[in-house]
PDB file of C-alpha atoms and ligand atoms in Angstrom:
ATOM      1  CA  MET A   1     -20.871   7.548 -24.519  1.00  0.00           C
ATOM      2  CA  MET A   2     -18.766   5.320 -22.191  1.00  0.00           C
ATOM      3  CA  LEU A   3     -19.306   5.679 -18.579  1.00  0.00           C
ATOM      4  CA  TYR A   4     -16.183   5.167 -16.402  1.00  0.00           C
ATOM      5  CA  PHE A   5     -16.130   4.112 -12.949  1.00  0.00           C
ATOM      6  CA  LEU A   6     -12.968   4.376 -10.803  1.00  0.00           C
ATOM      7  CA  LEU A   7     -13.507   2.254  -7.767  1.00  0.00           C
ATOM      8  CA  LEU A   8     -10.899   2.247  -5.154  1.00  0.00           C
ATOM      9  CA  SER A   9     -10.182  -0.373  -2.502  1.00  0.00           C
ATOM     10  CA  ILE A  10     -12.584  -2.514  -4.307  1.00  0.00           C
ATOM     11  CA  PHE A  11     -12.981  -5.703  -6.132  1.00  0.00           C
ATOM     12  CA  PHE A  12     -15.344  -7.024  -8.745  1.00  0.00           C
ATOM     13  CA  VAL A  13     -17.796  -9.766  -8.345  1.00  0.00           C
ATOM     14  CA  THR A  14     -17.799 -12.410 -11.015  1.00  0.00           C
ATOM     15  CA  SER A  15     -20.848 -14.514 -10.981  1.00  0.00           C
ATOM     16  CA  ASN A  16     -18.778 -17.687 -11.419  1.00  0.00           C
ATOM     17  CA  ALA A  17     -16.822 -16.828  -8.249  1.00  0.00           C
ATOM     18  CA  VAL A  18     -20.016 -16.161  -6.441  1.00  0.00           C
ATOM     19  CA  MET A  19     -21.297 -19.488  -7.478  1.00  0.00           C
ATOM     20  CA  ASP A  20     -18.328 -21.056  -6.058  1.00  0.00           C
ATOM     21  CA  LEU A  21     -19.872 -20.133  -2.682  1.00  0.00           C
ATOM     22  CA  GLY A  22     -23.056 -21.837  -3.512  1.00  0.00           C
ATOM     23  CA  ALA A  23     -25.273 -18.936  -4.231  1.00  0.00           C
ATOM     24  CA  PRO A  24     -26.908 -20.086  -7.408  1.00  0.00           C
ATOM     25  CA  GLY A  25     -30.379 -19.146  -6.521  1.00  0.00           C
ATOM     26  CA  TYR A  26     -29.438 -15.371  -6.416  1.00  0.00           C
ATOM     27  CA  THR A  27     -32.432 -13.576  -7.256  1.00  0.00           C
ATOM     28  CA  CYS A  28     -33.838  -9.849  -6.798  1.00  0.00           C
ATOM     29  CA  ASP A  29     -36.933  -8.398  -7.878  1.00  0.00           C
ATOM     30  CA  PRO A  30     -36.639  -8.447 -11.480  1.00  0.00           C
ATOM     31  CA  SER A  31     -37.488  -4.857 -11.764  1.00  0.00           C
ATOM     32  CA  LEU A  32     -34.212  -4.177  -9.687  1.00  0.00           C
ATOM     33  CA  MET A  33     -32.140  -6.408 -11.920  1.00  0.00           C
ATOM     34  CA  ALA A  34     -33.352  -5.157 -15.223  1.00  0.00           C
ATOM     35  CA  PRO A  35     -31.242  -2.927 -17.477  1.00  0.00           C
ATOM     36  CA  SER A  36     -32.377   0.731 -17.677  1.00  0.00           C
ATOM     37  CA  ALA A  37     -35.261   1.401 -20.219  1.00  0.00           C
ATOM     38  CA  VAL A  38     -32.841   3.970 -21.766  1.00  0.00           C
ATOM     39  CA  LYS A  39     -29.183   3.374 -21.722  1.00  0.00           C
ATOM     40  CA  PRO A  40     -27.994   5.852 -18.966  1.00  0.00           C
ATOM     41  CA  THR A  41     -25.646   8.535 -19.933  1.00  0.00           C
ATOM     42  CA  ASN A  42     -25.326   9.571 -16.245  1.00  0.00           C
ATOM     43  CA  VAL A  43     -22.945   7.632 -14.077  1.00  0.00           C
ATOM     44  CA  HIS A  44     -25.180   8.066 -11.094  1.00  0.00           C
ATOM     45  CA  ALA A  45     -28.018   6.340 -12.682  1.00  0.00           C
ATOM     46  CA  VAL A  46     -26.259   3.002 -13.536  1.00  0.00           C
ATOM     47  CA  ARG A  47     -28.159  -0.244 -12.731  1.00  0.00           C
ATOM     48  CA  PRO A  48     -26.039  -3.259 -12.199  1.00  0.00           C
ATOM     49  CA  ALA A  49     -27.516  -4.704 -15.441  1.00  0.00           C
ATOM     50  CA  ASP A  50     -26.402  -1.674 -17.307  1.00  0.00           C
ATOM     51  CA  ILE A  51     -22.656  -2.698 -16.853  1.00  0.00           C
ATOM     52  CA  ASN A  52     -21.028  -4.319 -19.869  1.00  0.00           C
ATOM     53  CA  LEU A  53     -17.387  -3.949 -18.982  1.00  0.00           C
ATOM     54  CA  VAL A  54     -15.456  -3.885 -15.821  1.00  0.00           C
ATOM     55  CA  MET A  55     -11.849  -3.016 -15.614  1.00  0.00           C
ATOM     56  CA  ALA A  56      -9.419  -3.615 -12.626  1.00  0.00           C
ATOM     57  CA  MET A  57      -5.939  -2.213 -11.821  1.00  0.00           C
ATOM     58  CA  GLY A  58      -3.942  -3.883  -9.059  1.00  0.00           C
ATOM     59  CA  ASP A  59      -1.466  -6.640  -8.362  1.00  0.00           C
ATOM     60  CA  SER A  60      -1.034 -10.405  -8.604  1.00  0.00           C
ATOM     61  CA  LEU A  61      -4.081 -10.718  -6.070  1.00  0.00           C
ATOM     62  CA  THR A  62      -6.246  -8.726  -8.426  1.00  0.00           C
ATOM     63  CA  ALA A  63      -5.131 -10.867 -11.270  1.00  0.00           C
ATOM     64  CA  GLY A  64      -6.111 -14.071  -9.431  1.00  0.00           C
ATOM     65  CA  TYR A  65      -2.593 -15.256  -9.442  1.00  0.00           C
ATOM     66  CA  CYS A  66      -2.305 -19.020  -8.254  1.00  0.00           C
ATOM     67  CA  THR A  67      -5.911 -19.066  -7.316  1.00  0.00           C
ATOM     68  CA  ASP A  68      -6.629 -22.445  -8.854  1.00  0.00           C
ATOM     69  CA  ASP A  69      -3.287 -23.882  -9.196  1.00  0.00           C
ATOM     70  CA  THR A  70      -2.987 -27.269  -7.310  1.00  0.00           C
ATOM     71  CA  SER A  71       0.860 -27.521  -7.098  1.00  0.00           C
ATOM     72  CA  GLY A  72       3.034 -24.535  -7.277  1.00  0.00           C
ATOM     73  CA  CYS A  73       2.024 -21.265  -8.738  1.00  0.00           C
ATOM     74  CA  HIS A  74       1.751 -20.882 -12.590  1.00  0.00           C
ATOM     75  CA  LEU A  75      -1.170 -19.011 -13.914  1.00  0.00           C
ATOM     76  CA  GLU A  76      -3.505 -16.042 -13.430  1.00  0.00           C
ATOM     77  CA  TYR A  77      -7.137 -16.697 -12.912  1.00  0.00           C
ATOM     78  CA  ARG A  78      -8.360 -13.258 -13.704  1.00  0.00           C
ATOM     79  CA  GLY A  79     -11.972 -14.528 -14.218  1.00  0.00           C
ATOM     80  CA  LEU A  80     -11.885 -15.570 -10.612  1.00  0.00           C
ATOM     81  CA  SER A  81     -10.412 -12.432  -9.253  1.00  0.00           C
ATOM     82  CA  PHE A  82     -12.314 -10.012  -7.045  1.00  0.00           C
ATOM     83  CA  GLY A  83     -10.240  -7.101  -8.197  1.00  0.00           C
ATOM     84  CA  GLY A  84      -7.358  -5.150  -6.558  1.00  0.00           C
ATOM     85  CA  GLY A  85      -5.977  -3.108  -3.711  1.00  0.00           C
ATOM     86  CA  GLY A  86      -6.602  -2.997  -0.113  1.00  0.00           C
ATOM     87  CA  ASP A  87      -5.525  -6.574   0.690  1.00  0.00           C
ATOM     88  CA  ARG A  88      -2.049  -6.003   2.082  1.00  0.00           C
ATOM     89  CA  GLY A  89      -3.266  -6.046   5.645  1.00  0.00           C
ATOM     90  CA  LEU A  90      -4.841  -9.411   5.274  1.00  0.00           C
ATOM     91  CA  ASP A  91      -1.825 -11.021   3.384  1.00  0.00           C
ATOM     92  CA  ASN A  92       0.587  -9.564   5.885  1.00  0.00           C
ATOM     93  CA  HIS A  93      -1.415 -10.733   9.057  1.00  0.00           C
ATOM     94  CA  ILE A  94      -0.373 -14.311   8.406  1.00  0.00           C
ATOM     95  CA  THR A  95       3.396 -13.721   7.243  1.00  0.00           C
ATOM     96  CA  ILE A  96       5.005 -10.881   9.193  1.00  0.00           C
ATOM     97  CA  SER A  97       5.665  -9.681  12.681  1.00  0.00           C
ATOM     98  CA  ARG A  98       3.214  -7.834  14.791  1.00  0.00           C
ATOM     99  CA  LYS A  99       5.344  -4.683  14.670  1.00  0.00           C
ATOM    100  CA  THR A 100       5.535  -4.600  11.082  1.00  0.00           C
ATOM    101  CA  GLN A 101       1.863  -5.250  10.734  1.00  0.00           C
ATOM    102  CA  ALA A 102       1.116  -2.240  12.997  1.00  0.00           C
ATOM    103  CA  GLU A 103       3.165  -0.024  10.833  1.00  0.00           C
ATOM    104  CA  LEU A 104       1.353  -1.438   7.697  1.00  0.00           C
ATOM    105  CA  SER A 105      -1.990  -0.930   9.476  1.00  0.00           C
ATOM    106  CA  GLN A 106      -1.020   2.605  10.028  1.00  0.00           C
ATOM    107  CA  ILE A 107       0.069   3.072   6.327  1.00  0.00           C
ATOM    108  CA  ALA A 108      -3.322   1.400   5.387  1.00  0.00           C
ATOM    109  CA  ILE A 109      -5.452   3.619   7.556  1.00  0.00           C
ATOM    110  CA  GLU A 110      -3.711   6.728   6.003  1.00  0.00           C
ATOM    111  CA  TYR A 111      -4.281   5.319   2.515  1.00  0.00           C
ATOM    112  CA  GLN A 112      -7.881   4.842   3.116  1.00  0.00           C
ATOM    113  CA  GLN A 113      -8.291   8.348   4.690  1.00  0.00           C
ATOM    114  CA  ALA A 114      -6.691   9.964   1.665  1.00  0.00           C
ATOM    115  CA  GLU A 115      -9.100   7.901  -0.736  1.00  0.00           C
ATOM    116  CA  LYS A 116     -11.993   9.043   1.239  1.00  0.00           C
ATOM    117  CA  ALA A 117     -10.690  12.670   1.016  1.00  0.00           C
ATOM    118  CA  ILE A 118     -10.383  12.623  -2.696  1.00  0.00           C
ATOM    119  CA  GLU A 119     -14.074  11.062  -2.745  1.00  0.00           C
ATOM    120  CA  GLN A 120     -15.415  13.769  -0.669  1.00  0.00           C
ATOM    121  CA  SER A 121     -13.487  16.418  -2.329  1.00  0.00           C
ATOM    122  CA  GLY A 122     -15.638  16.376  -5.421  1.00  0.00           C
ATOM    123  CA  ASP A 123     -12.853  16.695  -7.782  1.00  0.00           C
ATOM    124  CA  PHE A 124     -14.302  13.618  -9.526  1.00  0.00           C
ATOM    125  CA  ASP A 125     -17.778  14.728  -9.627  1.00  0.00           C
ATOM    126  CA  THR A 126     -17.547  17.727 -11.950  1.00  0.00           C
ATOM    127  CA  THR A 127     -19.016  15.736 -14.874  1.00  0.00           C
ATOM    128  CA  ASP A 128     -21.659  13.187 -14.920  1.00  0.00           C
ATOM    129  CA  ASP A 129     -19.828  10.360 -17.059  1.00  0.00           C
ATOM    130  CA  PHE A 130     -17.072   9.752 -14.464  1.00  0.00           C
ATOM    131  CA  THR A 131     -17.116   9.333 -10.602  1.00  0.00           C
ATOM    132  CA  LEU A 132     -15.063   7.819  -7.931  1.00  0.00           C
ATOM    133  CA  VAL A 133     -16.521   5.854  -4.844  1.00  0.00           C
ATOM    134  CA  VAL A 134     -14.499   4.348  -1.980  1.00  0.00           C
ATOM    135  CA  GLN A 135     -15.644   1.013  -1.028  1.00  0.00           C
ATOM    136  CA  PRO A 136     -14.352   0.653   2.588  1.00  0.00           C
ATOM    137  CA  TRP A 137     -15.569  -2.890   3.517  1.00  0.00           C
ATOM    138  CA  PHE A 138     -12.251  -4.111   4.060  1.00  0.00           C
ATOM    139  CA  ALA A 139     -11.140  -1.189   6.239  1.00  0.00           C
ATOM    140  CA  ASN A 140     -12.022  -2.888   9.530  1.00  0.00           C
ATOM    141  CA  ALA A 141     -12.667  -6.355   8.383  1.00  0.00           C
ATOM    142  CA  THR A 142     -12.671  -9.341  10.581  1.00  0.00           C
ATOM    143  CA  LEU A 143     -10.360 -12.239   9.379  1.00  0.00           C
ATOM    144  CA  PRO A 144     -11.645 -15.476   8.668  1.00  0.00           C
ATOM    145  CA  TYR A 145     -11.123 -17.181  12.003  1.00  0.00           C
ATOM    146  CA  PHE A 146     -12.744 -20.445  13.078  1.00  0.00           C
ATOM    147  CA  ALA A 147     -14.578 -20.624  16.239  1.00  0.00           C
ATOM    148  CA  ASN A 148     -11.471 -22.264  17.760  1.00  0.00           C
ATOM    149  CA  GLY A 149      -9.415 -19.272  16.724  1.00  0.00           C
ATOM    150  CA  THR A 150      -7.467 -20.727  13.999  1.00  0.00           C
ATOM    151  CA  VAL A 151      -7.250 -19.052  10.455  1.00  0.00           C
ATOM    152  CA  ASN A 152      -9.401 -20.678   7.713  1.00  0.00           C
ATOM    153  CA  ARG A 153      -6.808 -21.855   5.278  1.00  0.00           C
ATOM    154  CA  ALA A 154      -9.433 -22.532   2.785  1.00  0.00           C
ATOM    155  CA  TRP A 155      -9.116 -18.657   2.005  1.00  0.00           C
ATOM    156  CA  TRP A 156      -5.600 -19.042   0.530  1.00  0.00           C
ATOM    157  CA  ALA A 157      -4.235 -20.667  -2.655  1.00  0.00           C
ATOM    158  CA  VAL A 158      -1.515 -23.410  -2.342  1.00  0.00           C
ATOM    159  CA  ASP A 159       1.019 -20.827  -2.028  1.00  0.00           C
ATOM    160  CA  CYS A 160      -0.578 -19.588   1.335  1.00  0.00           C
ATOM    161  CA  TYR A 161      -0.290 -16.262  -0.078  1.00  0.00           C
ATOM    162  CA  HIS A 162      -2.590 -15.608  -2.889  1.00  0.00           C
ATOM    163  CA  PHE A 163      -6.302 -16.005  -2.346  1.00  0.00           C
ATOM    164  CA  SER A 164      -8.059 -19.245  -3.399  1.00  0.00           C
ATOM    165  CA  SER A 165     -11.335 -19.263  -5.394  1.00  0.00           C
ATOM    166  CA  TYR A 166     -13.058 -19.637  -2.229  1.00  0.00           C
ATOM    167  CA  GLY A 167     -11.433 -16.482  -0.673  1.00  0.00           C
ATOM    168  CA  HIS A 168     -12.015 -14.489  -3.906  1.00  0.00           C
ATOM    169  CA  ALA A 169     -15.621 -15.425  -3.959  1.00  0.00           C
ATOM    170  CA  LEU A 170     -16.169 -14.702  -0.316  1.00  0.00           C
ATOM    171  CA  LEU A 171     -14.543 -11.252  -0.678  1.00  0.00           C
ATOM    172  CA  SER A 172     -16.725 -10.606  -3.746  1.00  0.00           C
ATOM    173  CA  SER A 173     -19.840 -11.039  -1.737  1.00  0.00           C
ATOM    174  CA  TRP A 174     -18.855  -8.308   0.610  1.00  0.00           C
ATOM    175  CA  TYR A 175     -17.643  -5.980  -2.203  1.00  0.00           C
ATOM    176  CA  TRP A 176     -20.948  -6.482  -3.939  1.00  0.00           C
ATOM    177  CA  LYS A 177     -22.791  -5.611  -0.955  1.00  0.00           C
ATOM    178  CA  ASN A 178     -20.687  -2.423  -0.432  1.00  0.00           C
ATOM    179  CA  LEU A 179     -21.422  -1.181  -3.981  1.00  0.00           C
ATOM    180  CA  LEU A 180     -25.169  -1.300  -3.412  1.00  0.00           C
ATOM    181  CA  GLN A 181     -24.893   0.506  -0.073  1.00  0.00           C
ATOM    182  CA  PRO A 182     -25.023   4.314  -0.117  1.00  0.00           C
ATOM    183  CA  VAL A 183     -21.979   6.522   0.535  1.00  0.00           C
ATOM    184  CA  GLY A 184     -22.044   7.190   4.279  1.00  0.00           C
ATOM    185  CA  ASP A 185     -23.740   4.122   5.238  1.00  0.00           C
ATOM    186  CA  LYS A 186     -21.372   1.471   3.675  1.00  0.00           C
ATOM    187  CA  ILE A 187     -20.253  -1.394   5.924  1.00  0.00           C
ATOM    188  CA  SER A 188     -16.617  -0.981   6.859  1.00  0.00           C
ATOM    189  CA  ASN A 189     -16.117  -4.053   9.211  1.00  0.00           C
ATOM    190  CA  ALA A 190     -16.924  -6.978   7.011  1.00  0.00           C
ATOM    191  CA  ASN A 191     -16.950 -10.357   9.052  1.00  0.00           C
ATOM    192  CA  LEU A 192     -14.824 -12.332   6.480  1.00  0.00           C
ATOM    193  CA  THR A 193     -15.313 -15.664   8.321  1.00  0.00           C
ATOM    194  CA  VAL A 194     -18.767 -15.704   6.498  1.00  0.00           C
ATOM    195  CA  PRO A 195     -19.681 -14.600   3.001  1.00  0.00           C
ATOM    196  CA  ALA A 196     -22.350 -11.809   2.801  1.00  0.00           C
ATOM    197  CA  LEU A 197     -25.138 -14.103   1.905  1.00  0.00           C
ATOM    198  CA  PRO A 198     -27.771 -13.896   0.592  1.00  0.00           C
ATOM    199  CA  LEU A 199     -26.145 -11.599  -1.879  1.00  0.00           C
ATOM    200  CA  ALA A 200     -27.294  -7.954  -1.637  1.00  0.00           C
ATOM    201  CA  CYS A 201     -29.976  -6.710  -4.114  1.00  0.00           C
ATOM    202  CA  PRO A 202     -30.248  -3.143  -5.222  1.00  0.00           C
ATOM    203  CA  ASP A 203     -32.232  -0.848  -3.009  1.00  0.00           C
ATOM    204  CA  PRO A 204     -35.769  -0.393  -4.563  1.00  0.00           C
ATOM    205  CA  SER A 205     -35.632   3.256  -3.756  1.00  0.00           C
ATOM    206  CA  CYS A 206     -32.419   3.739  -5.515  1.00  0.00           C
ATOM    207  CA  PRO A 207     -31.403   0.739  -7.609  1.00  0.00           C
ATOM    208  CA  TYR A 208     -28.219   2.032  -8.942  1.00  0.00           C
ATOM    209  CA  ILE A 209     -24.511   1.465  -8.173  1.00  0.00           C
ATOM    210  CA  ARG A 210     -24.383   3.828  -5.330  1.00  0.00           C
ATOM    211  CA  THR A 211     -22.372   7.189  -5.874  1.00  0.00           C
ATOM    212  CA  THR A 212     -21.657  10.020  -3.740  1.00  0.00           C
ATOM    213  CA  LYS A 213     -24.311  12.092  -5.548  1.00  0.00           C
ATOM    214  CA  ASN A 214     -27.004   9.569  -5.702  1.00  0.00           C
ATOM    215  CA  SER A 215     -26.381   8.720  -2.124  1.00  0.00           C
ATOM    216  CA  MET A 216     -27.197  12.453  -1.211  1.00  0.00           C
ATOM    217  CA  ASN A 217     -30.248  12.687  -3.528  1.00  0.00           C
ATOM    218  CA  CYS A 218     -31.187   9.817  -5.591  1.00  0.00           C
ATOM    219  CA  GLN A 219     -34.623  11.195  -6.564  1.00  0.00           C
ATOM    220  CA  GLN A 220     -32.956  13.324  -9.423  1.00  0.00           C
ATOM    221  CA  PHE A 221     -31.781  10.195 -11.014  1.00  0.00           C
ATOM    222  CA  ASN A 222     -34.964   8.371 -10.365  1.00  0.00           C
ATOM    223  CA  GLY A 223     -36.556   7.213 -13.632  1.00  0.00           C
ATOM    224  CA  THR A 224     -35.339   7.489 -17.243  1.00  0.00           C
ATOM    225  CA  CYS A 225     -37.042   9.230 -19.852  1.00  0.00           C
ATOM    226  CA  VAL A 226     -36.770  10.236 -23.683  1.00  0.00           C
ATOM    227  CA  SER A 227     -35.408  13.325 -24.440  1.00  0.00           C
ATOM    228  CA  ASN A 228     -38.479  14.745 -26.135  1.00  0.00           C
ATOM    229  CA  GLY A 229     -39.895  14.891 -22.472  1.00  0.00           C
ATOM    230  CA  GLY A 230     -42.788  12.324 -22.338  1.00  0.00           C
ATOM    231  CA  SER A 231     -42.289  10.118 -19.429  1.00  0.00           C
ATOM    232  CA  CYS A 232     -41.284  12.051 -16.330  1.00  0.00           C
ATOM    233  CA  THR A 233     -43.658  12.555 -13.587  1.00  0.00           C
ATOM    234  CA  THR A 234     -45.402  16.013 -13.428  1.00  0.00           C
ATOM    235  CA  GLY A 235     -43.060  18.700 -12.353  1.00  0.00           C
ATOM    236  CA  ALA A 236     -39.847  16.895 -13.283  1.00  0.00           C
ATOM    237  CA  GLN A 237     -37.934  17.542 -16.583  1.00  0.00           C
ATOM    238  CA  CYS A 238     -36.316  15.142 -18.955  1.00  0.00           C
ATOM    239  CA  CYS A 239     -32.594  16.124 -19.154  1.00  0.00           C
ATOM    240  CA  GLY A 240     -30.250  13.696 -21.021  1.00  0.00           C
ATOM    241  CA  GLY A 241     -32.431  10.807 -20.439  1.00  0.00           C
ATOM    242  CA  LEU A 242     -32.979  11.188 -16.701  1.00  0.00           C
ATOM    243  CA  CYS A 243     -36.043  12.890 -14.934  1.00  0.00           C
ATOM    244  CA  PHE A 244     -34.717  15.788 -12.772  1.00  0.00           C
ATOM    245  CA  ASN A 245     -36.748  17.842 -10.319  1.00  0.00           C
ATOM    246  CA  LEU A 246     -34.961  20.950 -11.429  1.00  0.00           C
ATOM    247  CA  GLN A 247     -34.577  22.673 -14.904  1.00  0.00           C
ATOM    248  CA  CYS A 248     -32.381  21.026 -17.191  1.00  0.00           C
ATOM    249  CA  MET A 249     -28.911  22.852 -17.274  1.00  0.00           C
TER     250      MET A 249
HETATM  251  C1  LIG B   1     -11.872   1.453  11.757  1.00  0.00           C
HETATM  252  O1  LIG B   1     -11.703   1.274  13.146  1.00  0.00           O
HETATM  253  C2  LIG B   1     -10.795   2.251  13.647  1.00  0.00           C
HETATM  254  C3  LIG B   1     -10.641   1.961  15.053  1.00  0.00           C
HETATM  255  O2  LIG B   1     -12.054   1.710  15.797  1.00  0.00           O
HETATM  256  C4  LIG B   1     -11.523   3.657  13.476  1.00  0.00           C
HETATM  257  O3  LIG B   1     -10.669   4.687  14.120  1.00  0.00           O
HETATM  258  C5  LIG B   1     -11.727   3.938  11.989  1.00  0.00           C
HETATM  259  O4  LIG B   1     -12.388   5.058  11.686  1.00  0.00           O
HETATM  260  C6  LIG B   1     -12.557   2.800  11.326  1.00  0.00           C
HETATM  261  N1  LIG B   1     -12.505   2.986   9.823  1.00  0.00           N
HETATM  262  C7  LIG B   1     -13.463   2.916   9.115  1.00  0.00           C
HETATM  263  C8  LIG B   1     -13.396   3.121   7.815  1.00  0.00           C
HETATM  264  O5  LIG B   1     -14.547   2.518   9.754  1.00  0.00           O
HETATM  265  C1  LIG B   2     -10.282 -25.439  14.214  1.00  0.00           C
HETATM  266  O1  LIG B   2     -11.395 -25.707  13.525  1.00  0.00           O
HETATM  267  C2  LIG B   2     -11.404 -26.125  12.102  1.00  0.00           C
HETATM  268  C3  LIG B   2     -12.648 -26.221  11.675  1.00  0.00           C
HETATM  269  O2  LIG B   2     -13.537 -26.946  12.410  1.00  0.00           O
HETATM  270  C4  LIG B   2     -10.494 -27.201  12.160  1.00  0.00           C
HETATM  271  O3  LIG B   2     -10.358 -27.766  10.849  1.00  0.00           O
HETATM  272  C5  LIG B   2      -9.132 -27.152  12.832  1.00  0.00           C
HETATM  273  O4  LIG B   2      -8.473 -28.253  12.717  1.00  0.00           O
HETATM  274  C6  LIG B   2      -9.123 -26.614  14.047  1.00  0.00           C
HETATM  275  N1  LIG B   2      -7.875 -26.304  14.630  1.00  0.00           N
HETATM  276  C7  LIG B   2      -7.446 -26.601  15.791  1.00  0.00           C
HETATM  277  C8  LIG B   2      -6.151 -26.116  16.299  1.00  0.00           C
HETATM  278  O5  LIG B   2      -8.147 -27.183  16.749  1.00  0.00           O
HETATM  279  C1  LIG B   3     -17.918 -13.559  12.540  1.00  0.00           C
HETATM  280  O1  LIG B   3     -18.805 -14.490  12.187  1.00  0.00           O
HETATM  281  C2  LIG B   3     -18.549 -15.672  12.979  1.00  0.00           C
HETATM  282  C3  LIG B   3     -19.417 -16.740  12.341  1.00  0.00           C
HETATM  283  O2  LIG B   3     -20.764 -16.279  12.319  1.00  0.00           O
HETATM  284  C4  LIG B   3     -18.886 -15.397  14.492  1.00  0.00           C
HETATM  285  O3  LIG B   3     -18.624 -16.527  15.020  1.00  0.00           O
HETATM  286  C5  LIG B   3     -17.899 -14.261  14.898  1.00  0.00           C
HETATM  287  O4  LIG B   3     -18.378 -14.051  16.148  1.00  0.00           O
HETATM  288  C6  LIG B   3     -18.123 -13.094  14.071  1.00  0.00           C
HETATM  289  N1  LIG B   3     -16.974 -12.255  14.216  1.00  0.00           N
HETATM  290  C7  LIG B   3     -17.438 -10.733  14.730  1.00  0.00           C
HETATM  291  C8  LIG B   3     -16.240  -9.942  15.028  1.00  0.00           C
HETATM  292  O5  LIG B   3     -18.594 -10.404  14.611  1.00  0.00           O
HETATM  293  C1  LIG B   4     -38.177   6.129  -7.351  1.00  0.00           C
HETATM  294  O1  LIG B   4     -39.490   5.778  -8.066  1.00  0.00           O
HETATM  295  C2  LIG B   4     -40.011   4.499  -7.553  1.00  0.00           C
HETATM  296  C3  LIG B   4     -41.305   4.241  -8.357  1.00  0.00           C
HETATM  297  O2  LIG B   4     -40.987   4.212  -9.710  1.00  0.00           O
HETATM  298  C4  LIG B   4     -40.379   4.651  -5.996  1.00  0.00           C
HETATM  299  O3  LIG B   4     -40.885   3.472  -5.601  1.00  0.00           O
HETATM  300  C5  LIG B   4     -39.130   5.238  -5.290  1.00  0.00           C
HETATM  301  O4  LIG B   4     -39.566   5.415  -3.971  1.00  0.00           O
HETATM  302  C6  LIG B   4     -38.642   6.492  -5.893  1.00  0.00           C
HETATM  303  N1  LIG B   4     -37.293   6.728  -5.161  1.00  0.00           N
HETATM  304  C7  LIG B   4     -37.193   7.877  -4.766  1.00  0.00           C
HETATM  305  C8  LIG B   4     -35.704   7.979  -4.107  1.00  0.00           C
HETATM  306  O5  LIG B   4     -37.876   8.696  -4.710  1.00  0.00           O
END
């Protein structure tokens, strides 16, 4: 079975992009970075190492347009991209007037509130192979200013509009951190002057990509088992490859 994630206002971290920032020594406890013993069929029990395929929908920023071009814009650098959505406020900060910016900020706020409402509605939590999680790190982010108040141009590609690989990588570091933070405790005011280093590691008490359900109660997703029931702790039931504290449904 395929597991689908729909992640809004989010971006995907590529290891190459992160390396650009000089985080080659990224390590976490090996048990946290190992794939699940049994391939999860439950979207709330997916460890980072269980993920084989990532898809993103978005715009030219998502596609990494211009990222590594050195004169003019010619190509998409999808492999360097950090994903799509939520970036309009940042780009417009340097290109448009303050008034328009205020209007766009209002639209962005309403958009974020709508996303959050969909997440909280539970409309996407009716099956265990699909969920939706809002990653809010960009919502109240601090732009990449130097101490002297000027914007860090290294963030942008040659067209001064799309992100450079440095910009993508830095954004990815914050996005990665957000993915591993529980819903309700996700940072929403990333300081984009600096990358979120050292890169985040999964929480030992809930080493999964965090979802609404595993943020409320991770215990029920804690541990995999085989369907004949062998390996859950006493009192738990093996249901569909996971140990549950309740009866299987
Ligand atoms: C961002 O900050 C504004 C103003 O302080 C606040 O109203 C809003 O709730 C914050 N948004 C998030 C997602 O934290
Ligand atoms: C601000 O600081 C940055 C980094 O040190 C430097 O490159 C830039 O020239 C400075 N800008 C001004 C206006 O001093
Ligand atoms: C963001 O980080 C920079 C560099 O550490 C720091 O100088 C600045 O005060 C921070 N800004 C905020 C709003 O925390
Ligand atoms: C999950 O199990 C591990 C041991 O396998 C334990 O350290 C951790 O606290 C448990 N997490 C929860 C949320 O109970």
